[in-house]
Amino acid sequence: MAKRKSIIKIKPRKYKVGDIVKVDFIVIHPMETGMRKDKKTGKIKPMHYINEVKFYFNDELFTTVLPWETVSTNPYFSINMKVTGPGVIKVVYKDNMGEVNEKTKKVKPKG
Amino acid sequence: MRRRSFLKGLSAVPALALLGNVQLLAEAKKAKPKSKNAISFKKALEVVTGGKGAKESDKVQLIVPEIAENGAVVPVKVNVDVPIEKVKSIHILTTKNSNARAADVFLTPRNGKAYFATRIKLSGTQNVVAVAVLKDGSAIMASKPVKVTIGGCG
């Protein structure tokens, strides 16, 4: 299982309980469409894309994103979330080659 | 005699070359790969809305650039002005990409607001369509054209 770089950002940085915040998730991934040729070898690069991203808050699934290969390289997904208290956001992402990775981020509302 | 055969030979060369060209062209057409997930826009819309079709509505706000210099990275933002309890999912579609679907997002009340943003690839100038499917089964959509100067898909 290759380890991929990913990042979760919460915007704005300061938030309170009850606020609706943006959760941005970015992952470094080639998102190959299966239609491009490798310039060196002339062979078609196999399709390789993320096909499932699940957002959990305190182990409760709240959003499922099913991207297709149409999504750009190094995909970026942004959704809204209502902060109900402190906890952990966990993002689990899978690609069509069976890679499964996850990333977590703590939620610390102030006030 | 020799001259004749020579001439014949000459005339045969371009003919052969032509044939070769035609074959090459045919091969090139075949070789142009089709995405495994290829689906037309019409079908994708049917799949997304369950065959009911979607109504155009102002409640779906789709924010895309009018002109995208690079088709490989086109930012797309969708806001749906409907209470989150009534929204089931948001779908982003394109009209001319070989796979018309870009992303399907399934929301729950914890989201607070129906919003989704991502970046997609566009193969050429076409429309980007955002469809919001509501809990009661109806679907609303918004569509906007994007002019692409350099394609990004294949």
Tab-separated table of C-alpha atoms in Angstrom:
chain	number	residue	atom	x	y	z
A	1	MET	CA	0.000	0.000	0.000
A	2	ALA	CA	1.579	3.086	-1.149
A	3	LYS	CA	1.415	5.921	1.258
A	4	ARG	CA	-0.110	8.978	-0.338
A	5	LYS	CA	0.181	12.552	0.751
A	6	SER	CA	-3.071	14.160	1.676
A	7	ILE	CA	-4.266	17.140	3.646
A	8	ILE	CA	-7.446	18.187	5.405
A	9	LYS	CA	-8.122	21.868	5.973
A	10	ILE	CA	-10.901	23.438	7.969
A	11	LYS	CA	-11.965	26.925	6.939
A	12	PRO	CA	-12.150	29.362	8.624
A	13	ARG	CA	-9.432	28.424	11.119
A	14	LYS	CA	-11.334	29.734	14.124
A	15	TYR	CA	-14.821	28.415	14.618
A	16	LYS	CA	-17.402	27.817	17.328
A	17	VAL	CA	-19.849	25.067	18.133
A	18	GLY	CA	-22.807	25.442	15.800
A	19	ASP	CA	-20.822	27.012	12.968
A	20	ILE	CA	-20.893	25.602	9.472
A	21	VAL	CA	-17.296	25.180	8.304
A	22	LYS	CA	-15.747	24.194	5.006
A	23	VAL	CA	-13.769	20.969	5.011
A	24	ASP	CA	-11.234	20.832	2.189
A	25	PHE	CA	-9.554	17.580	1.316
A	26	ILE	CA	-6.625	17.407	-1.100
A	27	VAL	CA	-4.724	14.260	-2.050
A	28	ILE	CA	-1.705	13.782	-4.300
A	29	HIS	CA	-2.880	11.298	-6.923
A	30	PRO	CA	-2.268	10.959	-10.704
A	31	MET	CA	-5.969	10.458	-11.657
A	32	GLU	CA	-5.043	8.731	-14.931
A	33	THR	CA	-7.952	8.576	-17.385
A	34	GLY	CA	-6.744	5.488	-19.230
A	35	MET	CA	-6.726	7.476	-22.464
A	36	ARG	CA	-3.313	9.128	-22.340
A	37	LYS	CA	-0.180	7.706	-23.926
A	38	ASP	CA	3.164	7.563	-22.196
A	39	LYS	CA	5.407	9.760	-24.351
A	40	LYS	CA	8.476	7.594	-23.738
A	41	THR	CA	7.095	4.129	-24.367
A	42	GLY	CA	4.066	4.918	-26.539
A	43	LYS	CA	1.902	2.674	-24.414
A	44	ILE	CA	-1.409	3.750	-22.974
A	45	LYS	CA	-1.209	4.483	-19.284
A	46	PRO	CA	-3.684	2.351	-17.368
A	47	MET	CA	-6.656	3.962	-15.716
A	48	HIS	CA	-5.939	4.959	-12.138
A	49	TYR	CA	-8.315	7.188	-10.227
A	50	ILE	CA	-9.878	7.639	-6.826
A	51	ASN	CA	-13.396	6.273	-6.896
A	52	GLU	CA	-14.576	6.698	-3.316
A	53	VAL	CA	-14.003	9.314	-0.631
A	54	LYS	CA	-15.841	8.995	2.674
A	55	PHE	CA	-15.935	11.701	5.337
A	56	TYR	CA	-16.501	10.623	8.937
A	57	PHE	CA	-17.012	12.770	12.019
A	58	ASN	CA	-16.454	10.796	15.219
A	59	ASP	CA	-16.874	7.586	13.183
A	60	GLU	CA	-20.227	8.727	11.846
A	61	LEU	CA	-20.342	8.802	8.052
A	62	PHE	CA	-21.645	12.143	6.877
A	63	THR	CA	-20.620	12.535	3.255
A	64	THR	CA	-19.741	10.138	0.462
A	65	VAL	CA	-18.096	11.461	-2.697
A	66	LEU	CA	-17.829	9.161	-5.717
A	67	PRO	CA	-15.440	10.850	-8.133
A	68	TRP	CA	-14.789	9.632	-11.686
A	69	GLU	CA	-11.640	9.967	-13.736
A	70	THR	CA	-12.957	13.323	-14.970
A	71	VAL	CA	-11.715	14.880	-11.723
A	72	SER	CA	-8.347	16.621	-12.106
A	73	THR	CA	-4.937	15.378	-11.048
A	74	ASN	CA	-4.294	15.889	-7.323
A	75	PRO	CA	-7.989	16.107	-6.603
A	76	TYR	CA	-9.548	18.646	-4.301
A	77	PHE	CA	-12.924	18.142	-2.663
A	78	SER	CA	-14.635	20.725	-0.532
A	79	ILE	CA	-17.787	20.174	1.496
A	80	ASN	CA	-19.575	21.852	4.380
A	81	MET	CA	-19.863	20.487	7.894
A	82	LYS	CA	-21.771	21.601	10.951
A	83	VAL	CA	-19.592	21.612	14.065
A	84	THR	CA	-21.465	20.014	16.959
A	85	GLY	CA	-18.518	19.732	19.311
A	86	PRO	CA	-14.938	18.569	19.521
A	87	GLY	CA	-14.046	15.424	17.647
A	88	VAL	CA	-12.096	13.948	14.776
A	89	ILE	CA	-12.708	14.151	11.046
A	90	LYS	CA	-11.588	10.995	9.285
A	91	VAL	CA	-11.387	10.725	5.514
A	92	VAL	CA	-11.090	7.276	3.948
A	93	TYR	CA	-10.304	7.161	0.237
A	94	LYS	CA	-10.045	4.261	-2.177
A	95	ASP	CA	-8.905	4.050	-5.777
A	96	ASN	CA	-9.737	1.645	-8.585
A	97	MET	CA	-6.525	-0.314	-8.020
A	98	GLY	CA	-7.580	-1.247	-4.524
A	99	GLU	CA	-5.468	1.246	-2.596
A	100	VAL	CA	-7.104	2.334	0.652
A	101	ASN	CA	-5.759	5.213	2.733
A	102	GLU	CA	-7.053	7.446	5.443
A	103	LYS	CA	-6.324	10.792	7.029
A	104	THR	CA	-7.555	12.327	10.238
A	105	LYS	CA	-7.850	15.854	11.581
A	106	LYS	CA	-8.883	17.052	15.008
A	107	VAL	CA	-11.786	19.437	15.370
A	108	LYS	CA	-11.337	21.906	18.214
A	109	PRO	CA	-14.084	24.507	18.371
A	110	LYS	CA	-13.451	27.545	20.545
A	111	GLY	CA	-16.127	29.196	22.615
B	1	MET	CA	8.673	-3.923	-71.903
B	2	ARG	CA	10.903	-2.829	-69.166
B	3	ARG	CA	9.653	0.706	-69.364
B	4	ARG	CA	6.070	-0.483	-69.120
B	5	SER	CA	6.620	-2.605	-66.076
B	6	PHE	CA	8.539	0.220	-64.530
B	7	LEU	CA	5.637	2.583	-65.074
B	8	LYS	CA	3.218	0.046	-63.715
B	9	GLY	CA	5.396	-0.316	-60.710
B	10	LEU	CA	5.399	3.438	-60.268
B	11	SER	CA	1.635	3.670	-60.385
B	12	ALA	CA	1.340	0.857	-57.910
B	13	VAL	CA	3.509	2.616	-55.335
B	14	PRO	CA	1.179	5.507	-54.532
B	15	ALA	CA	-1.785	3.158	-54.586
B	16	LEU	CA	-0.080	0.972	-52.051
B	17	ALA	CA	0.914	3.986	-50.056
B	18	LEU	CA	-2.676	5.157	-50.089
B	19	LEU	CA	-3.875	1.769	-48.941
B	20	GLY	CA	-1.310	1.828	-46.221
B	21	ASN	CA	-2.470	5.262	-45.198
B	22	VAL	CA	-6.057	4.168	-45.053
B	23	GLN	CA	-5.110	1.232	-42.909
B	24	LEU	CA	-3.037	3.431	-40.673
B	25	LEU	CA	-5.914	5.853	-40.331
B	26	ALA	CA	-8.275	3.036	-39.474
B	27	GLU	CA	-5.838	1.787	-36.914
B	28	ALA	CA	-5.448	5.231	-35.480
B	29	LYS	CA	-9.213	5.448	-35.121
B	30	LYS	CA	-9.299	2.089	-33.411
B	31	ALA	CA	-6.334	2.942	-31.251
B	32	LYS	CA	-8.018	6.058	-29.904
B	33	PRO	CA	-8.982	4.546	-26.606
B	34	LYS	CA	-12.424	4.842	-25.156
B	35	SER	CA	-12.791	5.177	-21.462
B	36	LYS	CA	-14.027	2.029	-19.743
B	37	ASN	CA	-16.499	4.161	-17.863
B	38	ALA	CA	-17.629	5.956	-21.017
B	39	ILE	CA	-21.207	7.132	-20.766
B	40	SER	CA	-23.047	9.792	-22.734
B	41	PHE	CA	-24.476	12.875	-21.056
B	42	LYS	CA	-28.073	11.825	-21.782
B	43	LYS	CA	-27.597	8.436	-20.197
B	44	ALA	CA	-25.705	9.849	-17.249
B	45	LEU	CA	-28.554	12.277	-16.556
B	46	GLU	CA	-31.013	9.376	-16.741
B	47	VAL	CA	-28.965	7.323	-14.306
B	48	VAL	CA	-28.600	10.219	-11.894
B	49	THR	CA	-32.261	11.257	-11.867
B	50	GLY	CA	-33.731	7.780	-12.205
B	51	GLY	CA	-35.072	8.451	-15.696
B	52	LYS	CA	-37.210	11.389	-14.584
B	53	GLY	CA	-35.054	14.189	-15.934
B	54	ALA	CA	-34.192	17.397	-14.152
B	55	LYS	CA	-35.751	20.861	-14.182
B	56	GLU	CA	-33.636	23.957	-14.600
B	57	SER	CA	-33.801	26.034	-11.435
B	58	ASP	CA	-32.228	29.162	-9.931
B	59	LYS	CA	-31.845	27.324	-6.667
B	60	VAL	CA	-28.784	25.556	-7.973
B	61	GLN	CA	-25.886	27.965	-8.191
B	62	LEU	CA	-23.107	26.692	-10.385
B	63	ILE	CA	-19.886	28.676	-10.357
B	64	VAL	CA	-17.463	27.913	-13.188
B	65	PRO	CA	-15.075	30.126	-15.156
B	66	GLU	CA	-16.408	31.352	-18.501
B	67	ILE	CA	-13.099	30.709	-20.191
B	68	ALA	CA	-10.748	28.019	-18.963
B	69	GLU	CA	-7.255	28.414	-20.294
B	70	ASN	CA	-6.287	24.926	-19.229
B	71	GLY	CA	-8.869	22.189	-19.586
B	72	ALA	CA	-6.980	19.967	-17.165
B	73	VAL	CA	-7.957	22.055	-14.160
B	74	VAL	CA	-11.390	23.685	-14.180
B	75	PRO	CA	-12.702	24.693	-10.752
B	76	VAL	CA	-16.362	23.901	-10.169
B	77	LYS	CA	-18.433	25.117	-7.231
B	78	VAL	CA	-22.019	24.164	-6.508
B	79	ASN	CA	-24.341	25.773	-3.967
B	80	VAL	CA	-27.874	24.476	-3.560
B	81	ASP	CA	-30.369	26.881	-1.963
B	82	VAL	CA	-32.547	24.168	-0.480
B	83	PRO	CA	-32.575	23.140	3.204
B	84	ILE	CA	-30.044	20.358	3.705
B	85	GLU	CA	-32.706	17.993	5.093
B	86	LYS	CA	-34.339	17.916	1.670
B	87	VAL	CA	-31.205	17.363	-0.422
B	88	LYS	CA	-30.069	13.831	-1.125
B	89	SER	CA	-27.175	14.262	-3.506
B	90	ILE	CA	-25.304	16.573	-5.862
B	91	HIS	CA	-23.966	15.369	-9.204
B	92	ILE	CA	-21.561	17.136	-11.517
B	93	LEU	CA	-21.839	16.195	-15.191
B	94	THR	CA	-20.223	17.339	-18.422
B	95	THR	CA	-21.832	17.236	-21.850
B	96	LYS	CA	-18.942	16.146	-24.069
B	97	ASN	CA	-16.362	14.277	-22.010
B	98	SER	CA	-16.233	10.579	-22.883
B	99	ASN	CA	-17.302	9.850	-19.333
B	100	ALA	CA	-19.964	12.454	-18.718
B	101	ARG	CA	-19.950	11.954	-14.958
B	102	ALA	CA	-17.468	13.944	-12.882
B	103	ALA	CA	-18.505	13.385	-9.278
B	104	ASP	CA	-21.452	12.138	-7.250
B	105	VAL	CA	-21.811	13.542	-3.722
B	106	PHE	CA	-24.192	12.074	-1.165
B	107	LEU	CA	-25.022	14.453	1.664
B	108	THR	CA	-26.525	14.124	5.119
B	109	PRO	CA	-27.980	16.766	7.497
B	110	ARG	CA	-24.587	17.076	9.224
B	111	ASN	CA	-23.317	19.004	6.210
B	112	GLY	CA	-25.374	22.007	7.303
B	113	LYS	CA	-25.490	23.415	3.791
B	114	ALA	CA	-25.584	21.757	0.392
B	115	TYR	CA	-22.255	22.775	-1.059
B	116	PHE	CA	-19.562	21.003	-3.042
B	117	ALA	CA	-16.441	22.173	-4.832
B	118	THR	CA	-13.832	20.331	-6.848
B	119	ARG	CA	-11.651	20.637	-9.947
B	120	ILE	CA	-12.375	18.697	-13.133
B	121	LYS	CA	-10.878	18.004	-16.546
B	122	LEU	CA	-12.672	19.099	-19.715
B	123	SER	CA	-11.835	17.672	-23.137
B	124	GLY	CA	-13.069	20.775	-24.952
B	125	THR	CA	-15.573	23.614	-24.967
B	126	GLN	CA	-18.769	22.271	-23.455
B	127	ASN	CA	-21.382	22.701	-20.752
B	128	VAL	CA	-20.899	21.780	-17.129
B	129	VAL	CA	-24.098	20.654	-15.444
B	130	ALA	CA	-24.852	20.428	-11.742
B	131	VAL	CA	-27.799	18.286	-10.724
B	132	ALA	CA	-29.253	18.255	-7.210
B	133	VAL	CA	-31.468	15.297	-6.392
B	134	LEU	CA	-33.948	16.012	-3.606
B	135	LYS	CA	-35.365	13.588	-1.053
B	136	ASP	CA	-38.798	13.590	-2.699
B	137	GLY	CA	-37.258	12.189	-5.881
B	138	SER	CA	-37.360	15.325	-8.011
B	139	ALA	CA	-34.218	16.822	-9.456
B	140	ILE	CA	-33.157	20.371	-10.206
B	141	MET	CA	-30.175	21.437	-12.260
B	142	ALA	CA	-28.091	24.308	-13.566
B	143	SER	CA	-25.950	24.364	-16.668
B	144	LYS	CA	-23.191	26.710	-17.774
B	145	PRO	CA	-20.919	26.719	-20.813
B	146	VAL	CA	-17.154	26.718	-20.367
B	147	LYS	CA	-14.838	27.704	-23.194
B	148	VAL	CA	-11.680	25.623	-23.176
B	149	THR	CA	-8.624	26.682	-25.130
B	150	ILE	CA	-6.485	23.599	-24.383
B	151	GLY	CA	-8.208	20.278	-23.778
B	152	GLY	CA	-7.322	18.253	-20.737
B	153	CYS	CA	-8.917	14.865	-21.233
B	154	GLY	CA	-6.923	12.421	-23.350
